[in-house]
C-alpha positions as a Markdown table, in Angstrom:
| # | Residue | x | y | z |
|---|---|---|---|---|
| 1 | Met | 37.4 | 102.2 | 233.9 |
| 2 | Arg | 40.5 | 104.3 | 234.3 |
| 3 | Val | 42.2 | 105.9 | 231.9 |
| 4 | Pro | 45.9 | 105.3 | 231.4 |
| 5 | Val | 48.3 | 107.7 | 231.9 |
| 6 | Arg | 49.1 | 108.9 | 228.1 |
| 7 | Ile | 52.7 | 109.7 | 226.9 |
| 8 | Val | 53.4 | 112.3 | 224.7 |
| 9 | Thr | 56.9 | 113.1 | 222.8 |
| 10 | Asp | 58.3 | 115.1 | 219.8 |
| 11 | Ser | 58.8 | 114.1 | 216.4 |
| 12 | Ala | 63.1 | 113.9 | 217.1 |
| 13 | Ser | 62.5 | 110.4 | 218.9 |
| 14 | Asp | 61.8 | 109.1 | 215.3 |
| 15 | Leu | 59.0 | 107.1 | 216.4 |
| 16 | Ser | 56.9 | 105.4 | 213.5 |
| 17 | Gln | 53.7 | 106.5 | 212.9 |
| 18 | Ala | 52.6 | 102.7 | 213.4 |
| 19 | Leu | 54.4 | 102.0 | 216.8 |
| 20 | Ala | 53.2 | 105.3 | 217.9 |
| 21 | Asp | 49.4 | 104.2 | 217.3 |
| 22 | Glu | 49.9 | 100.9 | 218.7 |
| 23 | Leu | 51.2 | 102.2 | 222.3 |
| 24 | Gly | 48.9 | 105.6 | 222.2 |
| 25 | Ile | 52.2 | 107.8 | 221.5 |
| 26 | Arg | 50.8 | 111.4 | 220.9 |
| 27 | Ile | 53.9 | 112.8 | 218.6 |
| 28 | Val | 54.5 | 116.9 | 218.2 |
| 29 | Pro | 56.1 | 117.6 | 215.2 |
| 30 | Leu | 59.1 | 119.7 | 214.7 |
| 31 | Thr | 59.4 | 122.3 | 211.9 |
| 32 | Val | 61.6 | 121.8 | 209.3 |
| 33 | Arg | 62.9 | 124.2 | 207.3 |
| 34 | Leu | 64.3 | 123.6 | 203.5 |
| 35 | Gly | 65.5 | 126.3 | 201.5 |
| 36 | Ser | 62.5 | 128.7 | 202.2 |
| 37 | Asp | 60.5 | 126.3 | 202.7 |
| 38 | Asp | 58.7 | 124.8 | 205.9 |
| 39 | Phe | 57.6 | 121.2 | 206.7 |
| 40 | Leu | 56.1 | 119.4 | 210.0 |
| 41 | Asp | 58.7 | 116.6 | 210.2 |
| 42 | Arg | 57.4 | 113.3 | 209.7 |
| 43 | Val | 54.2 | 114.6 | 208.7 |
| 44 | Gly | 54.7 | 117.0 | 205.8 |
| 45 | Leu | 58.1 | 115.8 | 204.9 |
| 46 | Ser | 58.8 | 112.2 | 205.2 |
| 47 | Pro | 62.1 | 110.6 | 206.1 |
| 48 | Ser | 62.7 | 109.6 | 202.8 |
| 49 | Glu | 61.5 | 112.7 | 200.9 |
| 50 | Leu | 63.7 | 114.9 | 203.4 |
| 51 | Trp | 66.8 | 112.8 | 201.7 |
| 52 | Ala | 65.4 | 113.0 | 198.8 |
| 53 | Arg | 65.7 | 116.5 | 198.9 |
| 54 | Cys | 68.4 | 117.7 | 200.4 |
| 55 | Ser | 70.6 | 115.2 | 197.9 |
| 56 | Thr | 70.2 | 118.2 | 195.7 |
| 57 | Ala | 70.4 | 121.3 | 198.0 |
| 58 | Ser | 73.1 | 123.0 | 198.7 |
| 59 | Gly | 73.0 | 122.9 | 203.0 |
| 60 | Leu | 71.3 | 121.1 | 205.4 |
| 61 | Pro | 67.7 | 120.6 | 206.9 |
| 62 | Glu | 67.3 | 123.6 | 210.0 |
| 63 | Thr | 64.6 | 122.4 | 212.2 |
| 64 | Ala | 62.6 | 124.9 | 214.8 |
| 65 | Ala | 61.0 | 123.5 | 218.6 |
| 66 | Pro | 57.0 | 122.9 | 218.0 |
| 67 | Ala | 55.2 | 126.0 | 219.3 |
| 68 | Pro | 54.0 | 125.9 | 223.0 |
| 69 | Ala | 50.1 | 125.6 | 221.0 |
| 70 | Gln | 51.2 | 122.5 | 219.2 |
| 71 | Phe | 51.4 | 121.1 | 222.8 |
| 72 | Glu | 48.5 | 122.4 | 224.4 |
| 73 | Arg | 46.4 | 120.8 | 221.2 |
| 74 | Ala | 48.0 | 118.0 | 221.8 |
| 75 | Tyr | 46.8 | 118.4 | 225.6 |
| 76 | His | 43.7 | 118.9 | 225.1 |
| 77 | Gly | 43.1 | 115.8 | 222.3 |
| 78 | Leu | 44.1 | 114.2 | 224.9 |
| 79 | Ala | 41.8 | 115.8 | 228.0 |
| 80 | Asp | 38.9 | 115.1 | 225.7 |
| 81 | Ala | 39.8 | 111.8 | 224.9 |
| 82 | Gly | 39.3 | 110.9 | 228.6 |
| 83 | Ala | 43.2 | 111.3 | 230.2 |
| 84 | Arg | 43.7 | 112.8 | 233.1 |
| 85 | Glu | 47.2 | 112.5 | 233.0 |
| 86 | Val | 50.5 | 112.9 | 230.7 |
| 87 | Val | 53.8 | 112.1 | 230.6 |
| 88 | Val | 56.1 | 114.2 | 228.1 |
| 89 | Val | 59.2 | 113.1 | 227.0 |
| 90 | Thr | 61.1 | 115.0 | 225.0 |
| 91 | Val | 64.6 | 115.6 | 223.2 |
| 92 | Ser | 67.5 | 116.3 | 225.3 |
| 93 | Ser | 66.9 | 120.7 | 226.3 |
| 94 | Leu | 70.5 | 121.1 | 225.4 |
| 95 | Leu | 69.7 | 120.5 | 221.3 |
| 96 | Ser | 66.6 | 122.4 | 221.2 |
| 97 | Gly | 64.2 | 124.3 | 222.8 |
| 98 | Thr | 61.5 | 121.9 | 222.7 |
| 99 | Met | 61.6 | 121.2 | 226.2 |
| 100 | Gln | 60.3 | 125.0 | 227.2 |
| 101 | Ser | 57.6 | 124.6 | 224.6 |
| 102 | Ala | 56.0 | 121.9 | 226.4 |
| 103 | Glu | 56.2 | 123.4 | 230.2 |
| 104 | Leu | 54.8 | 126.5 | 228.6 |
| 105 | Ala | 51.7 | 124.6 | 227.1 |
| 106 | Ala | 51.6 | 122.5 | 230.6 |
| 107 | Arg | 51.9 | 125.6 | 232.4 |
| 108 | Ser | 48.7 | 127.0 | 230.0 |
| 109 | Leu | 46.4 | 124.1 | 231.1 |
| 110 | Thr | 44.8 | 124.4 | 234.5 |
| 111 | Gly | 42.3 | 121.7 | 236.6 |
| 112 | Ser | 41.6 | 119.3 | 234.3 |
| 113 | Leu | 45.1 | 117.8 | 233.2 |
| 114 | Arg | 48.2 | 116.8 | 235.2 |
| 115 | Ile | 51.4 | 117.0 | 233.1 |
| 116 | Ala | 55.0 | 115.9 | 233.9 |
| 117 | Val | 57.6 | 117.2 | 231.5 |
| 118 | Val | 60.7 | 115.2 | 231.4 |
| 119 | Asp | 63.7 | 115.2 | 229.9 |
| 120 | Ser | 65.5 | 112.0 | 227.8 |
| 121 | Arg | 68.9 | 114.0 | 228.2 |
| 122 | Ser | 68.2 | 111.5 | 224.4 |
| 123 | Ala | 67.2 | 111.9 | 220.7 |
| 124 | Thr | 66.3 | 110.0 | 218.2 |
| 125 | Thr | 66.0 | 106.0 | 218.8 |
| 126 | Gly | 67.2 | 106.7 | 222.4 |
| 127 | Leu | 64.3 | 108.8 | 223.1 |
| 128 | Gly | 62.2 | 106.5 | 220.5 |
| 129 | Met | 62.7 | 103.5 | 223.1 |
| 130 | Ile | 62.1 | 105.3 | 226.6 |
| 131 | Ala | 58.8 | 106.9 | 225.4 |
| 132 | Val | 58.2 | 103.3 | 224.0 |
| 133 | Ala | 58.6 | 101.8 | 227.5 |
| 134 | Ala | 57.1 | 104.9 | 229.4 |
| 135 | Ala | 54.1 | 104.0 | 227.4 |
| 136 | Arg | 54.1 | 100.1 | 227.9 |
| 137 | Arg | 55.0 | 101.1 | 232.0 |
| 138 | Ala | 51.9 | 103.9 | 231.3 |
| 139 | Asn | 49.7 | 100.8 | 229.7 |
| 140 | Ala | 50.1 | 98.2 | 231.8 |
| 141 | Gly | 48.6 | 100.4 | 234.6 |
| 142 | Gly | 51.4 | 102.5 | 235.8 |
| 143 | Ser | 50.9 | 105.5 | 237.7 |
| 144 | Leu | 52.1 | 109.3 | 236.5 |
| 145 | Ala | 54.9 | 108.7 | 239.5 |
| 146 | Asp | 55.9 | 105.3 | 238.0 |
| 147 | Val | 55.9 | 106.2 | 234.7 |
| 148 | Val | 58.3 | 109.8 | 235.5 |
| 149 | Ala | 60.9 | 107.7 | 237.8 |
| 150 | Leu | 61.2 | 105.1 | 234.6 |
| 151 | Val | 61.4 | 108.6 | 232.1 |
| 152 | Gln | 64.7 | 109.3 | 234.9 |
| 153 | Asp | 66.0 | 106.4 | 234.8 |
| 154 | Leu | 66.2 | 105.6 | 231.2 |
| 155 | Ala | 67.2 | 108.9 | 230.6 |
| 156 | Gly | 70.6 | 107.9 | 232.5 |
| 157 | Arg | 70.8 | 104.6 | 230.9 |
| 158 | Thr | 70.3 | 105.3 | 227.9 |
| 159 | Gln | 73.5 | 105.7 | 225.1 |
| 160 | Val | 73.0 | 107.1 | 221.9 |
| 161 | Cys | 76.5 | 106.6 | 219.4 |
| 162 | Ala | 76.8 | 107.6 | 215.8 |
| 163 | Ala | 78.9 | 107.0 | 212.3 |
| 164 | Leu | 78.8 | 109.6 | 210.3 |
| 165 | Glu | 80.8 | 110.1 | 207.2 |
| 166 | Ser | 82.3 | 113.7 | 208.3 |
| 167 | Leu | 82.1 | 116.3 | 210.8 |
| 168 | Asp | 81.6 | 118.6 | 207.1 |
| 169 | His | 78.3 | 121.0 | 207.5 |
| 170 | Val | 77.1 | 118.6 | 210.2 |
| 171 | Gly | 75.6 | 120.1 | 214.3 |
| 172 | Val | 78.2 | 118.1 | 216.4 |
| 173 | Arg | 80.6 | 120.1 | 218.1 |
| 174 | Thr | 84.1 | 119.4 | 216.7 |
| 175 | Gly | 86.5 | 119.4 | 219.4 |
| 176 | Gly | 88.7 | 122.2 | 218.0 |
| 177 | Ala | 92.0 | 121.1 | 216.5 |
| 178 | Arg | 91.8 | 117.5 | 216.8 |
| 179 | Ala | 88.6 | 117.4 | 214.3 |
| 180 | Arg | 89.9 | 119.8 | 212.1 |
| 181 | Leu | 93.2 | 117.0 | 211.5 |
| 182 | Ala | 90.5 | 114.0 | 211.3 |
| 183 | Ser | 88.8 | 115.8 | 208.8 |
| 184 | Ala | 91.9 | 116.6 | 206.5 |
| 185 | Leu | 93.2 | 113.3 | 207.2 |
| 186 | Ser | 89.8 | 112.1 | 206.1 |
| 187 | Leu | 88.8 | 110.2 | 208.7 |
| 188 | Lys | 85.4 | 108.7 | 210.2 |
| 189 | Pro | 84.4 | 110.2 | 213.2 |
| 190 | Ile | 82.2 | 108.1 | 216.0 |
| 191 | Val | 80.1 | 110.7 | 217.7 |
| 192 | Glu | 78.2 | 110.2 | 221.2 |
| 193 | Leu | 75.2 | 111.7 | 223.0 |
| 194 | Arg | 77.5 | 113.0 | 226.0 |
| 195 | Glu | 75.5 | 115.0 | 228.7 |
| 196 | Gly | 72.6 | 116.0 | 226.6 |
| 197 | Arg | 74.7 | 117.3 | 223.1 |
| 198 | Phe | 76.6 | 114.9 | 220.6 |
| 199 | Gly | 80.0 | 115.0 | 220.3 |
| 200 | Pro | 82.7 | 113.3 | 219.3 |
| 201 | Val | 84.7 | 109.6 | 220.8 |
| 202 | Gly | 86.9 | 108.8 | 218.4 |
| 203 | Tyr | 87.8 | 108.2 | 214.4 |
| 204 | Gln | 88.3 | 105.8 | 212.9 |
| 205 | Arg | 90.3 | 105.3 | 209.2 |
| 206 | Ser | 87.7 | 103.9 | 206.9 |
| 207 | Arg | 83.8 | 102.1 | 207.1 |
| 208 | Ser | 83.8 | 98.9 | 207.8 |
| 209 | Ser | 86.1 | 99.7 | 211.0 |
| 210 | Ser | 83.2 | 102.6 | 212.1 |
| 211 | Leu | 81.2 | 100.0 | 212.2 |
| 212 | Arg | 83.0 | 97.7 | 213.8 |
| 213 | Ala | 83.3 | 100.6 | 216.6 |
| 214 | Leu | 79.8 | 100.5 | 216.6 |
| 215 | Val | 79.2 | 97.0 | 217.6 |
| 216 | His | 82.6 | 97.1 | 220.5 |
| 217 | Arg | 80.6 | 100.3 | 222.7 |
| 218 | Val | 77.4 | 97.7 | 222.7 |
| 219 | Gln | 79.8 | 94.8 | 223.2 |
| 220 | Ala | 81.5 | 97.1 | 225.3 |
| 221 | Ala | 78.2 | 98.2 | 227.5 |
| 222 | Gly | 77.7 | 94.7 | 229.1 |
| 223 | Pro | 74.3 | 93.8 | 229.6 |
| 224 | Ile | 71.5 | 95.7 | 227.9 |
| 225 | Asp | 67.7 | 95.7 | 228.1 |
| 226 | Ala | 67.2 | 97.5 | 225.0 |
| 227 | Leu | 68.9 | 97.6 | 221.3 |
| 228 | Gly | 68.5 | 100.1 | 218.2 |
| 229 | Val | 69.9 | 101.0 | 215.4 |
| 230 | Phe | 68.9 | 104.6 | 213.7 |
| 231 | His | 71.0 | 105.4 | 210.0 |
| 232 | Ala | 70.3 | 108.3 | 207.6 |
| 233 | Asp | 69.7 | 107.7 | 204.3 |
| 234 | Ser | 72.4 | 104.9 | 205.0 |
| 235 | Thr | 73.0 | 101.7 | 201.9 |
| 236 | Asp | 75.1 | 99.5 | 204.5 |
| 237 | Val | 72.6 | 99.6 | 207.6 |
| 238 | Asp | 71.7 | 95.9 | 207.3 |
| 239 | Arg | 75.4 | 95.0 | 208.0 |
| 240 | Leu | 75.6 | 96.8 | 211.1 |
| 241 | Val | 71.9 | 95.3 | 211.9 |
| 242 | Thr | 73.3 | 91.7 | 211.3 |
| 243 | Ser | 76.5 | 92.2 | 213.3 |
| 244 | Leu | 74.2 | 93.2 | 215.9 |
| 245 | Ala | 71.5 | 91.0 | 216.0 |
| 246 | Leu | 73.0 | 88.4 | 219.1 |
| 247 | Leu | 73.5 | 91.1 | 221.4 |
| 248 | Ala | 69.9 | 92.6 | 221.2 |
| 249 | Pro | 67.4 | 91.2 | 224.0 |
| 250 | Ala | 64.8 | 91.7 | 221.5 |
| 251 | Pro | 63.4 | 91.9 | 218.3 |
| 252 | Leu | 65.4 | 95.1 | 216.8 |
| 253 | Met | 64.4 | 98.2 | 216.1 |
| 254 | Val | 65.6 | 100.9 | 213.2 |
| 255 | Thr | 64.5 | 103.9 | 212.2 |
| 256 | Asp | 64.8 | 106.0 | 209.8 |
| 257 | Val | 65.9 | 109.3 | 211.3 |
| 258 | Gly | 63.9 | 112.6 | 210.5 |
| 259 | Ala | 65.3 | 116.1 | 210.4 |
| 260 | Ala | 66.5 | 116.9 | 213.3 |
| 261 | Ala | 69.4 | 113.5 | 213.5 |
| 262 | Phe | 69.4 | 114.4 | 209.3 |
| 263 | Ala | 70.4 | 118.2 | 210.6 |
| 264 | Leu | 73.0 | 116.5 | 213.5 |
| 265 | Cys | 74.8 | 113.8 | 211.9 |
| 266 | Gly | 74.6 | 113.9 | 208.0 |
| 267 | Arg | 73.7 | 111.9 | 205.0 |
| 268 | Gly | 75.1 | 108.3 | 205.5 |
| 269 | Ala | 75.0 | 108.4 | 209.6 |
| 270 | Val | 74.3 | 104.8 | 210.9 |
| 271 | Gly | 74.0 | 104.9 | 214.8 |
| 272 | Val | 72.9 | 102.8 | 217.2 |
| 273 | Ala | 70.6 | 103.7 | 220.5 |
| 274 | Tyr | 71.2 | 101.6 | 223.7 |
| 275 | Gln | 69.9 | 101.0 | 227.2 |
| 276 | Arg | 72.2 | 99.5 | 229.9 |
| 277 | Arg | 70.4 | 97.2 | 232.2 |
| 278 | Ser | 70.5 | 98.0 | 235.6 |
| 279 | Gly | 70.5 | 96.5 | 239.3 |
| 280 | Pro | 72.0 | 93.5 | 241.1 |
| 281 | Asn | 72.4 | 91.5 | 237.4 |
| 282 | Ala | 74.0 | 94.5 | 235.5 |
């Protein structure tokens, strides 16, 4: 029996291990630094543990791309399990050096394994949803070319937006004087992943209006194929989930973000990831 194409992603996808195991997705962890301590994201430090440690820390965590050796171990493990073709779906190459590590590791392997590395141009639940769709296509018998084409298509149709508490001490490009004025007025920024990077797309006066703005962005997108919600220790994520329930084409994926998104967006961030429908019914 033919072994399906296997999917590898990184921990910036914020996929739960249970879902990854169910679909056969291999997750390579980023490294997290808190003060002088290093951890493997979502392995040595769960999202809830990360949030707790950051609540008493003076700064946000720093993250580093996995070393090529970590991807090599993942590839060898899949080859030992019988895989012959692998698609690696990485966090946006403009946010991390993870894709470069995955490519270096792929070039070090010869002969036994065909590896295609694809830039998702996304992060957090957006990346996670792309990896899930890739795994489902592979498990349904899709070829390596089929899966790569799907990932490339979804990379262009996946949007990620988040409501932040502020732009202070987060890794989002602030946009200069306008963002500084918004910060001084205590406005709440809405950020979007555009061309592989996060940047502000608007500001709201209150948290309630920020959540409404996220719902409006999903509504304005037109028909969608998938919808997810992510949050970084947010107390009102359930409000957003309830507001979006009727817009979701399937059960919502709700994700606790790990270190990569936490470092970009900060405590209290809540966001949406959605895939616009393509084709004649879009």
